[in-house]
mmCIF file of C-alpha atoms in Angstrom:
data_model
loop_
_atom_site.group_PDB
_atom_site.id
_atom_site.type_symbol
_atom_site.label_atom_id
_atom_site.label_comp_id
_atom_site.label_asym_id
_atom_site.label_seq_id
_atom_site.Cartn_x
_atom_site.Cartn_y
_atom_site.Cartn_z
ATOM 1 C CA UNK A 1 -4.842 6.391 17.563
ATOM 2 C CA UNK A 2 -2.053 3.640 18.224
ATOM 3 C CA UNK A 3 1.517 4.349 16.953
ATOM 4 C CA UNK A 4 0.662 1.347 13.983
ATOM 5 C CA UNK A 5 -1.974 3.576 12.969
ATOM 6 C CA UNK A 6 -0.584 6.333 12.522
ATOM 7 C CA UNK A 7 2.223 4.802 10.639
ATOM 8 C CA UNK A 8 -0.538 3.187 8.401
ATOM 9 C CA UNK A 9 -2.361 6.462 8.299
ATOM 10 C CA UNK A 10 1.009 8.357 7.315
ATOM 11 C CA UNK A 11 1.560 5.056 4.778
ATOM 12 C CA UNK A 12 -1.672 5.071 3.261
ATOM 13 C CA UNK A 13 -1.656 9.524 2.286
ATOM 14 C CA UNK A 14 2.302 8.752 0.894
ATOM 15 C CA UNK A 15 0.782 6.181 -1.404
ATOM 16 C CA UNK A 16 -2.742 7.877 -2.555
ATOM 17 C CA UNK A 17 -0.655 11.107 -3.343
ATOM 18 C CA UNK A 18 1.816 9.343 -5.848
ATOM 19 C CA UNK A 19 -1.097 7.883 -7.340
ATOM 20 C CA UNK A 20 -2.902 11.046 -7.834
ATOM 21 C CA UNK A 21 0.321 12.929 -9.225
ATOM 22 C CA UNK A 22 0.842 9.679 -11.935
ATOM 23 C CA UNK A 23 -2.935 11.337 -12.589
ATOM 24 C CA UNK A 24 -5.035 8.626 -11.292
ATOM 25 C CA UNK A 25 -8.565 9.651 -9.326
ATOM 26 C CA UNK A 26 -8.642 7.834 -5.888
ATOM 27 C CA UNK A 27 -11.083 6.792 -4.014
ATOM 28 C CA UNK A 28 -10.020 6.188 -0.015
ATOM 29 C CA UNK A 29 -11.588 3.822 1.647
ATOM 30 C CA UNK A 30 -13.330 5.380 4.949
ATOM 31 C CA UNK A 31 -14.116 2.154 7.036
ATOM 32 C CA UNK A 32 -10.666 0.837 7.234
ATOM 33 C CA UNK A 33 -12.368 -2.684 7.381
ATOM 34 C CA UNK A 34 -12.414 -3.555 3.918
ATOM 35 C CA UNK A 35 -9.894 -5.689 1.489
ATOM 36 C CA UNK A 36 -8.677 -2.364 -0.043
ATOM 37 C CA UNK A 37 -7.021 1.164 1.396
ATOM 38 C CA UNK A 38 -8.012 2.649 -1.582
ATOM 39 C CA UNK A 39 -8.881 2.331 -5.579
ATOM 40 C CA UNK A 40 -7.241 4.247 -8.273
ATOM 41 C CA UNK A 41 -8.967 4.892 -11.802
ATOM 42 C CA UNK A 42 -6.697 6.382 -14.672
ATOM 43 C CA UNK A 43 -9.193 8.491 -16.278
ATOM 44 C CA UNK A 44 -7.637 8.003 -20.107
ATOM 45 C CA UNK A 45 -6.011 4.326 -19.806
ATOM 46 C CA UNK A 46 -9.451 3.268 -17.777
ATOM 47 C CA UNK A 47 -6.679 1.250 -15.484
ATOM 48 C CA UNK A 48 -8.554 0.562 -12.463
ATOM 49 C CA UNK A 49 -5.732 -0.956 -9.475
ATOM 50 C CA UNK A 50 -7.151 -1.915 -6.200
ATOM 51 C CA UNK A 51 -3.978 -0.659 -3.595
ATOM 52 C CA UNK A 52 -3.803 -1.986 -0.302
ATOM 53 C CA UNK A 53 -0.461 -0.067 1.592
ATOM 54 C CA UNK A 54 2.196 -1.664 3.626
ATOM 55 C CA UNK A 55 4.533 0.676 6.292
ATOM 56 C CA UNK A 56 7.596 -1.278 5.268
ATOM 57 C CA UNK A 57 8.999 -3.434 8.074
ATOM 58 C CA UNK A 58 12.414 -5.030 8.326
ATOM 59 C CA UNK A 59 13.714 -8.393 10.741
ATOM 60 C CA UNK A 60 15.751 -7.626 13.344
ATOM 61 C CA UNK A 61 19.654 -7.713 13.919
ATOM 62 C CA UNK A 62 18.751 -11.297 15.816
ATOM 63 C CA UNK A 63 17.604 -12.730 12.973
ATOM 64 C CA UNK A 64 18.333 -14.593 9.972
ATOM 65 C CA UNK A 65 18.305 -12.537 7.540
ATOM 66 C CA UNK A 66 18.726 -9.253 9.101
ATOM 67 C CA UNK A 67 17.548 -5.924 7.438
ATOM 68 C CA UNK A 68 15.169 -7.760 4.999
ATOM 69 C CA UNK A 69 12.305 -6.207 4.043
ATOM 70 C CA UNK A 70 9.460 -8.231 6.046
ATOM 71 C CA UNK A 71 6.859 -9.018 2.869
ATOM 72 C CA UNK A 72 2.886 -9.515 3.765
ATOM 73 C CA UNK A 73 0.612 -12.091 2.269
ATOM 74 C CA UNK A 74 -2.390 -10.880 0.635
ATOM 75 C CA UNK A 75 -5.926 -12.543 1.775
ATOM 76 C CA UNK A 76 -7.903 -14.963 -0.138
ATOM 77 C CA UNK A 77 -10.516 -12.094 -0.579
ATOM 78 C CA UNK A 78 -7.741 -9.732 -1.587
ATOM 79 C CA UNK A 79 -6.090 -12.270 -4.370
ATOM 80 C CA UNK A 80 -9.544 -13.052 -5.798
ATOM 81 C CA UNK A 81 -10.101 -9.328 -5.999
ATOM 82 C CA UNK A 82 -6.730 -8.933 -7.633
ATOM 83 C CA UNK A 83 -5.569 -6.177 -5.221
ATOM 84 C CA UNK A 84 -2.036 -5.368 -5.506
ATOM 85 C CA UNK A 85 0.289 -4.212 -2.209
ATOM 86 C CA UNK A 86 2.368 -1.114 -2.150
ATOM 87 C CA UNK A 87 5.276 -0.990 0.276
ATOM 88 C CA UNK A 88 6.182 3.047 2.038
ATOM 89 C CA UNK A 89 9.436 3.119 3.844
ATOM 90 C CA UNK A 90 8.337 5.927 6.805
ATOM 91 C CA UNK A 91 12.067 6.769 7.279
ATOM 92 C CA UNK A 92 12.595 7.284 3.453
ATOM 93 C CA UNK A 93 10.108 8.173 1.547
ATOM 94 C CA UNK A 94 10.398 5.058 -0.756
ATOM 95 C CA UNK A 95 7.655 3.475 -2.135
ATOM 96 C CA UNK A 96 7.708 0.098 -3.786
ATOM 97 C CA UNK A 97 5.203 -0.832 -5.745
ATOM 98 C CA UNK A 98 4.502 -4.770 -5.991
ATOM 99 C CA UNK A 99 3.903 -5.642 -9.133
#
């Protein structure tokens, strides 16, 4: 497993935990291939959220704007879906949710 993955992997757990504790039931995705990391289901609301998780990045010193969160652009498959990202900060703990 490359470094990135692992971040992802580490990522990816942060985010379906949070989800569980705010009592949603999810469902990881196994393949890692797919549009989605994982779906969440609120068992009493019905809310159904289709996450995919972002280990946050930020530019560097050299650029612009430096120490800005580095934001990702969903896919045209992911937008019709209506997925919704979810940003973990590795070196915090902080997880932003994107919408």
């Amino acid at each position: 497993m490359t470094p990135e993955h692992k971040k992802g992997a580490i990522s990816k757990i942060a985010v379906m935990k949070l989800f569980a504790q705010l009592g949603y039931h999810v469902y990881n995705e196994m393949s890692n291939i797919g549009p989605v990391d994982f779906v969440a289901i609120h068992p009493y609301t019905r809310d159904v959220k289709l996450i995919d998780v972002k280990t946050m990045s930020f530019r560097s010193e050299t650029s612009k704007n430096p120490g800005t969160l580095i934001n990702r652009v969903l896919s045209p498959i992911q937008k019709e879906l209506g997925v919704r990202l979810v940003y973990h900060n590795i070196e915090t703990g902080e997880i932003k949710v994107g919408w």
